[in-house]
Amino acid sequence: MFELQESGVLGFIVSGVKEAWHFFWISCVLLGFLDNAPTYLLFFNVAGGDADVLMTEKAHILQAITCGAVFFRALSYIGKASNMLRNIPVESGVKMLSFVGYLVWACGFMFPMFALVTVIFFRP
């Protein structure tokens, strides 16, 4: 396993993420562009890295990381299998949004909905 340090490249994440809603939003944003496994592992370690503690005392943190990992996969074409969501329809002659167009469109729908999820489940 690796050790996370506040002086590293992602030090701002390690030092700034403390509350459940922080974990939810940061994991949401990163998971729009990265794969689930490395992002989940990163935040698991940022949250302490102890599975027993995360499943009991800090279950709300684990819930926030998991919700972010699942809910925000539709943020971008990268988060969804890009060859299925864009390339196949385009090759079939279906007009599709560009990467940035899809990102803007998805954010317009998802951010307000996840703001509500934050207030309901991960109240700051």
Short mmCIF file of N, CA and C in Angstrom, two decimals:
data_model
loop_
_atom_site.label_atom_id
_atom_site.label_comp_id
_atom_site.label_asym_id
_atom_site.label_seq_id
_atom_site.Cartn_x
_atom_site.Cartn_y
_atom_site.Cartn_z
N MET A 1 0.86 -1.18 0.00
CA MET A 1 0.00 0.00 0.00
C MET A 1 0.90 1.23 0.00
N PHE A 2 0.37 2.34 -0.35
CA PHE A 2 1.14 3.57 -0.39
C PHE A 2 0.70 4.51 0.72
N GLU A 3 1.54 5.46 1.03
CA GLU A 3 1.23 6.43 2.08
C GLU A 3 0.98 7.79 1.44
N LEU A 4 -0.12 8.39 1.81
CA LEU A 4 -0.45 9.72 1.28
C LEU A 4 0.17 10.78 2.17
N GLN A 5 0.74 11.79 1.53
CA GLN A 5 1.36 12.87 2.28
C GLN A 5 0.79 14.20 1.82
N GLU A 6 0.67 15.12 2.73
CA GLU A 6 0.12 16.43 2.40
C GLU A 6 1.05 17.25 1.52
N SER A 7 2.30 16.85 1.41
CA SER A 7 3.25 17.60 0.58
C SER A 7 3.31 17.07 -0.85
N GLY A 8 2.59 16.02 -1.17
CA GLY A 8 2.64 15.42 -2.49
C GLY A 8 1.81 16.19 -3.51
N VAL A 9 1.73 15.62 -4.70
CA VAL A 9 1.00 16.25 -5.81
C VAL A 9 -0.46 16.46 -5.45
N LEU A 10 -1.06 15.51 -4.78
CA LEU A 10 -2.46 15.63 -4.38
C LEU A 10 -2.60 16.06 -2.92
N GLY A 11 -1.60 16.74 -2.41
CA GLY A 11 -1.61 17.18 -1.02
C GLY A 11 -2.78 18.07 -0.67
N PHE A 12 -3.22 18.89 -1.61
CA PHE A 12 -4.35 19.77 -1.35
C PHE A 12 -5.62 18.96 -1.10
N ILE A 13 -5.74 17.79 -1.71
CA ILE A 13 -6.90 16.93 -1.46
C ILE A 13 -6.78 16.30 -0.08
N VAL A 14 -5.61 15.78 0.22
CA VAL A 14 -5.39 15.11 1.51
C VAL A 14 -5.63 16.07 2.66
N SER A 15 -5.16 17.30 2.54
CA SER A 15 -5.28 18.25 3.65
C SER A 15 -6.64 18.93 3.71
N GLY A 16 -7.35 19.01 2.58
CA GLY A 16 -8.60 19.77 2.56
C GLY A 16 -9.87 18.97 2.69
N VAL A 17 -9.79 17.66 2.56
CA VAL A 17 -10.98 16.82 2.58
C VAL A 17 -11.15 16.22 3.97
N LYS A 18 -12.16 16.70 4.69
CA LYS A 18 -12.37 16.24 6.07
C LYS A 18 -13.79 15.75 6.32
N GLU A 19 -14.78 16.42 5.75
CA GLU A 19 -16.19 16.11 6.01
C GLU A 19 -16.74 15.19 4.94
N ALA A 20 -17.88 14.55 5.25
CA ALA A 20 -18.50 13.62 4.30
C ALA A 20 -18.83 14.31 2.98
N TRP A 21 -19.36 15.53 3.04
CA TRP A 21 -19.73 16.21 1.80
C TRP A 21 -18.51 16.57 0.98
N HIS A 22 -17.35 16.78 1.62
CA HIS A 22 -16.10 17.00 0.88
C HIS A 22 -15.76 15.76 0.06
N PHE A 23 -15.82 14.60 0.72
CA PHE A 23 -15.52 13.34 0.04
C PHE A 23 -16.48 13.11 -1.12
N PHE A 24 -17.75 13.42 -0.92
CA PHE A 24 -18.75 13.24 -1.97
C PHE A 24 -18.41 14.07 -3.20
N TRP A 25 -18.19 15.35 -3.03
CA TRP A 25 -17.97 16.24 -4.18
C TRP A 25 -16.62 16.04 -4.84
N ILE A 26 -15.57 15.83 -4.07
CA ILE A 26 -14.25 15.64 -4.68
C ILE A 26 -14.22 14.31 -5.43
N SER A 27 -14.80 13.26 -4.84
CA SER A 27 -14.84 11.98 -5.56
C SER A 27 -15.74 12.08 -6.79
N CYS A 28 -16.82 12.85 -6.69
CA CYS A 28 -17.69 13.07 -7.86
C CYS A 28 -16.91 13.68 -9.01
N VAL A 29 -16.22 14.75 -8.75
CA VAL A 29 -15.51 15.46 -9.81
C VAL A 29 -14.39 14.60 -10.40
N LEU A 30 -13.60 13.96 -9.56
CA LEU A 30 -12.52 13.13 -10.08
C LEU A 30 -13.04 11.92 -10.85
N LEU A 31 -14.14 11.35 -10.39
CA LEU A 31 -14.67 10.16 -11.05
C LEU A 31 -15.32 10.47 -12.39
N GLY A 32 -15.59 11.73 -12.66
CA GLY A 32 -16.06 12.07 -14.00
C GLY A 32 -14.98 11.85 -15.05
N PHE A 33 -13.72 11.79 -14.60
CA PHE A 33 -12.61 11.69 -15.53
C PHE A 33 -11.71 10.49 -15.30
N LEU A 34 -11.75 9.92 -14.12
CA LEU A 34 -10.88 8.79 -13.80
C LEU A 34 -11.71 7.52 -13.63
N ASP A 35 -11.03 6.41 -13.55
CA ASP A 35 -11.69 5.14 -13.32
C ASP A 35 -12.05 5.00 -11.84
N ASN A 36 -13.01 4.15 -11.54
CA ASN A 36 -13.47 3.97 -10.16
C ASN A 36 -12.37 3.50 -9.22
N ALA A 37 -11.63 2.46 -9.60
CA ALA A 37 -10.70 1.82 -8.69
C ALA A 37 -9.63 2.77 -8.13
N PRO A 38 -8.88 3.50 -8.96
CA PRO A 38 -7.85 4.36 -8.37
C PRO A 38 -8.43 5.51 -7.54
N THR A 39 -9.55 6.05 -7.97
CA THR A 39 -10.15 7.15 -7.22
C THR A 39 -10.68 6.64 -5.88
N TYR A 40 -11.35 5.51 -5.90
CA TYR A 40 -11.89 4.93 -4.67
C TYR A 40 -10.75 4.62 -3.71
N LEU A 41 -9.65 4.05 -4.22
CA LEU A 41 -8.49 3.73 -3.39
C LEU A 41 -7.88 5.00 -2.80
N LEU A 42 -7.78 6.05 -3.61
CA LEU A 42 -7.25 7.32 -3.12
C LEU A 42 -8.06 7.83 -1.94
N PHE A 43 -9.37 7.89 -2.09
CA PHE A 43 -10.20 8.44 -1.02
C PHE A 43 -10.35 7.50 0.15
N PHE A 44 -10.25 6.21 -0.08
CA PHE A 44 -10.23 5.25 1.02
C PHE A 44 -9.03 5.54 1.92
N ASN A 45 -7.88 5.80 1.31
CA ASN A 45 -6.68 6.11 2.08
C ASN A 45 -6.74 7.50 2.71
N VAL A 46 -7.30 8.47 1.99
CA VAL A 46 -7.45 9.81 2.56
C VAL A 46 -8.36 9.76 3.80
N ALA A 47 -9.37 8.88 3.77
CA ALA A 47 -10.30 8.75 4.89
C ALA A 47 -9.72 7.95 6.04
N GLY A 48 -8.52 7.46 5.92
CA GLY A 48 -7.88 6.75 7.02
C GLY A 48 -7.33 5.40 6.63
N GLY A 49 -7.93 4.76 5.64
CA GLY A 49 -7.41 3.49 5.14
C GLY A 49 -7.71 2.28 6.00
N ASP A 50 -8.46 2.43 7.07
CA ASP A 50 -8.80 1.31 7.94
C ASP A 50 -10.25 0.89 7.66
N ALA A 51 -10.39 -0.27 7.04
CA ALA A 51 -11.73 -0.73 6.64
C ALA A 51 -12.66 -0.90 7.84
N ASP A 52 -12.15 -1.38 8.96
CA ASP A 52 -13.00 -1.57 10.14
C ASP A 52 -13.57 -0.25 10.64
N VAL A 53 -12.75 0.78 10.66
CA VAL A 53 -13.21 2.10 11.12
C VAL A 53 -14.17 2.71 10.12
N LEU A 54 -13.86 2.57 8.82
CA LEU A 54 -14.72 3.15 7.79
C LEU A 54 -16.08 2.45 7.69
N MET A 55 -16.17 1.22 8.12
CA MET A 55 -17.45 0.53 8.07
C MET A 55 -18.27 0.71 9.35
N THR A 56 -17.65 1.30 10.38
CA THR A 56 -18.38 1.49 11.64
C THR A 56 -18.45 2.96 12.01
N GLU A 57 -17.40 3.48 12.61
CA GLU A 57 -17.39 4.85 13.12
C GLU A 57 -17.50 5.90 12.01
N LYS A 58 -16.90 5.64 10.87
CA LYS A 58 -16.91 6.61 9.77
C LYS A 58 -17.70 6.10 8.57
N ALA A 59 -18.79 5.40 8.84
CA ALA A 59 -19.61 4.83 7.76
C ALA A 59 -20.16 5.93 6.85
N HIS A 60 -20.44 7.11 7.41
CA HIS A 60 -20.95 8.22 6.60
C HIS A 60 -19.91 8.69 5.58
N ILE A 61 -18.62 8.58 5.92
CA ILE A 61 -17.55 8.94 4.98
C ILE A 61 -17.50 7.91 3.85
N LEU A 62 -17.57 6.64 4.21
CA LEU A 62 -17.56 5.58 3.19
C LEU A 62 -18.78 5.69 2.29
N GLN A 63 -19.92 6.04 2.86
CA GLN A 63 -21.14 6.23 2.07
C GLN A 63 -20.96 7.39 1.09
N ALA A 64 -20.35 8.47 1.52
CA ALA A 64 -20.13 9.63 0.64
C ALA A 64 -19.19 9.28 -0.50
N ILE A 65 -18.12 8.56 -0.22
CA ILE A 65 -17.17 8.15 -1.26
C ILE A 65 -17.87 7.24 -2.26
N THR A 66 -18.64 6.30 -1.76
CA THR A 66 -19.34 5.35 -2.62
C THR A 66 -20.39 6.05 -3.48
N CYS A 67 -21.15 6.94 -2.89
CA CYS A 67 -22.16 7.68 -3.66
C CYS A 67 -21.50 8.52 -4.75
N GLY A 68 -20.41 9.17 -4.42
CA GLY A 68 -19.69 9.94 -5.43
C GLY A 68 -19.17 9.06 -6.55
N ALA A 69 -18.67 7.87 -6.18
CA ALA A 69 -18.14 6.94 -7.17
C ALA A 69 -19.21 6.44 -8.12
N VAL A 70 -20.40 6.24 -7.62
CA VAL A 70 -21.48 5.68 -8.44
C VAL A 70 -22.22 6.77 -9.21
N PHE A 71 -22.60 7.84 -8.54
CA PHE A 71 -23.48 8.83 -9.14
C PHE A 71 -22.84 9.65 -10.26
N PHE A 72 -21.58 9.98 -10.14
CA PHE A 72 -20.99 10.93 -11.08
C PHE A 72 -20.31 10.29 -12.28
N ARG A 73 -20.47 9.01 -12.48
CA ARG A 73 -19.85 8.36 -13.62
C ARG A 73 -20.40 8.89 -14.94
N ALA A 74 -21.56 9.48 -14.93
CA ALA A 74 -22.16 9.98 -16.17
C ALA A 74 -21.74 11.41 -16.49
N LEU A 75 -20.80 11.97 -15.74
CA LEU A 75 -20.40 13.35 -15.95
C LEU A 75 -19.76 13.59 -17.31
N SER A 76 -19.02 12.63 -17.79
CA SER A 76 -18.33 12.85 -19.06
C SER A 76 -18.32 11.59 -19.90
N TYR A 77 -17.90 11.75 -21.14
CA TYR A 77 -17.73 10.59 -22.00
C TYR A 77 -16.63 9.68 -21.47
N ILE A 78 -15.67 10.25 -20.76
CA ILE A 78 -14.60 9.43 -20.20
C ILE A 78 -15.17 8.57 -19.08
N GLY A 79 -16.04 9.16 -18.27
CA GLY A 79 -16.66 8.41 -17.18
C GLY A 79 -17.57 7.30 -17.67
N LYS A 80 -18.14 7.45 -18.82
CA LYS A 80 -18.94 6.40 -19.44
C LYS A 80 -18.10 5.85 -20.59
N ALA A 81 -18.29 4.65 -20.97
CA ALA A 81 -17.47 4.05 -22.02
C ALA A 81 -17.60 4.88 -23.30
N SER A 82 -16.56 5.64 -23.59
CA SER A 82 -16.64 6.61 -24.69
C SER A 82 -16.88 5.94 -26.04
N ASN A 83 -16.35 4.76 -26.23
CA ASN A 83 -16.58 4.11 -27.53
C ASN A 83 -18.04 3.73 -27.71
N MET A 84 -18.76 3.48 -26.63
CA MET A 84 -20.17 3.12 -26.75
C MET A 84 -21.06 4.36 -26.81
N LEU A 85 -20.71 5.40 -26.06
CA LEU A 85 -21.58 6.56 -25.98
C LEU A 85 -21.39 7.56 -27.12
N ARG A 86 -20.26 7.55 -27.74
CA ARG A 86 -20.05 8.54 -28.80
C ARG A 86 -19.66 7.91 -30.13
N ASN A 87 -18.65 7.07 -30.12
CA ASN A 87 -18.11 6.56 -31.38
C ASN A 87 -19.08 5.69 -32.16
N ILE A 88 -19.76 4.78 -31.51
CA ILE A 88 -20.67 3.88 -32.21
C ILE A 88 -21.84 4.65 -32.83
N PRO A 89 -22.52 5.55 -32.08
CA PRO A 89 -23.60 6.32 -32.73
C PRO A 89 -23.09 7.22 -33.86
N VAL A 90 -21.92 7.84 -33.68
CA VAL A 90 -21.37 8.72 -34.72
C VAL A 90 -21.09 7.92 -35.98
N GLU A 91 -20.53 6.74 -35.82
CA GLU A 91 -20.27 5.89 -36.99
C GLU A 91 -21.56 5.44 -37.67
N SER A 92 -22.63 5.42 -36.91
CA SER A 92 -23.94 5.04 -37.48
C SER A 92 -24.68 6.23 -38.06
N GLY A 93 -24.07 7.42 -38.00
CA GLY A 93 -24.67 8.61 -38.57
C GLY A 93 -25.52 9.43 -37.61
N VAL A 94 -25.50 9.10 -36.33
CA VAL A 94 -26.27 9.84 -35.33
C VAL A 94 -25.43 11.03 -34.86
N LYS A 95 -26.01 12.22 -34.84
CA LYS A 95 -25.30 13.41 -34.38
C LYS A 95 -25.20 13.38 -32.86
N MET A 96 -23.98 13.53 -32.35
CA MET A 96 -23.73 13.49 -30.91
C MET A 96 -23.03 14.78 -30.48
N LEU A 97 -23.20 15.13 -29.23
CA LEU A 97 -22.51 16.30 -28.68
C LEU A 97 -21.00 16.05 -28.63
N SER A 98 -20.24 17.12 -28.65
CA SER A 98 -18.80 17.01 -28.46
C SER A 98 -18.53 16.68 -26.99
N PHE A 99 -17.30 16.38 -26.68
CA PHE A 99 -16.93 16.07 -25.29
C PHE A 99 -17.31 17.23 -24.36
N VAL A 100 -16.92 18.45 -24.71
CA VAL A 100 -17.21 19.62 -23.88
C VAL A 100 -18.71 19.89 -23.86
N GLY A 101 -19.38 19.73 -24.99
CA GLY A 101 -20.83 19.92 -25.04
C GLY A 101 -21.55 18.97 -24.11
N TYR A 102 -21.14 17.71 -24.12
CA TYR A 102 -21.75 16.73 -23.23
C TYR A 102 -21.46 17.07 -21.77
N LEU A 103 -20.23 17.49 -21.48
CA LEU A 103 -19.85 17.84 -20.12
C LEU A 103 -20.71 18.98 -19.59
N VAL A 104 -20.90 20.02 -20.39
CA VAL A 104 -21.73 21.16 -19.99
C VAL A 104 -23.18 20.72 -19.80
N TRP A 105 -23.69 19.95 -20.73
CA TRP A 105 -25.07 19.46 -20.66
C TRP A 105 -25.27 18.60 -19.42
N ALA A 106 -24.33 17.68 -19.16
CA ALA A 106 -24.44 16.79 -18.00
C ALA A 106 -24.36 17.58 -16.69
N CYS A 107 -23.45 18.54 -16.62
CA CYS A 107 -23.32 19.35 -15.41
C CYS A 107 -24.59 20.15 -15.13
N GLY A 108 -25.22 20.65 -16.18
CA GLY A 108 -26.45 21.41 -16.02
C GLY A 108 -27.55 20.61 -15.35
N PHE A 109 -27.59 19.32 -15.60
CA PHE A 109 -28.58 18.45 -14.97
C PHE A 109 -28.10 17.89 -13.64
N MET A 110 -26.84 17.50 -13.59
CA MET A 110 -26.35 16.75 -12.44
C MET A 110 -26.02 17.62 -11.23
N PHE A 111 -25.41 18.78 -11.43
CA PHE A 111 -25.01 19.59 -10.28
C PHE A 111 -26.18 20.00 -9.39
N PRO A 112 -27.29 20.48 -9.94
CA PRO A 112 -28.41 20.82 -9.06
C PRO A 112 -28.96 19.59 -8.31
N MET A 113 -29.01 18.47 -9.00
CA MET A 113 -29.52 17.25 -8.36
C MET A 113 -28.58 16.79 -7.24
N PHE A 114 -27.30 16.86 -7.46
CA PHE A 114 -26.36 16.41 -6.44
C PHE A 114 -26.17 17.43 -5.33
N ALA A 115 -26.49 18.69 -5.60
CA ALA A 115 -26.54 19.68 -4.51
C ALA A 115 -27.65 19.28 -3.54
N LEU A 116 -28.76 18.83 -4.08
CA LEU A 116 -29.87 18.37 -3.25
C LEU A 116 -29.48 17.10 -2.49
N VAL A 117 -28.78 16.17 -3.14
CA VAL A 117 -28.29 14.96 -2.46
C VAL A 117 -27.36 15.34 -1.31
N THR A 118 -26.52 16.34 -1.54
CA THR A 118 -25.59 16.80 -0.50
C THR A 118 -26.36 17.31 0.71
N VAL A 119 -27.36 18.13 0.48
CA VAL A 119 -28.14 18.71 1.58
C VAL A 119 -28.90 17.63 2.33
N ILE A 120 -29.45 16.66 1.61
CA ILE A 120 -30.26 15.63 2.26
C ILE A 120 -29.41 14.61 3.01
N PHE A 121 -28.34 14.12 2.38
CA PHE A 121 -27.60 13.01 2.96
C PHE A 121 -26.27 13.39 3.61
N PHE A 122 -25.62 14.42 3.14
CA PHE A 122 -24.29 14.77 3.63
C PHE A 122 -24.24 16.20 4.12
N ARG A 123 -25.26 16.60 4.82
CA ARG A 123 -25.43 17.98 5.27
C ARG A 123 -24.15 18.54 5.88
N PRO A 124 -23.68 19.67 5.33
CA PRO A 124 -22.46 20.30 5.87
C PRO A 124 -22.68 20.88 7.26
#
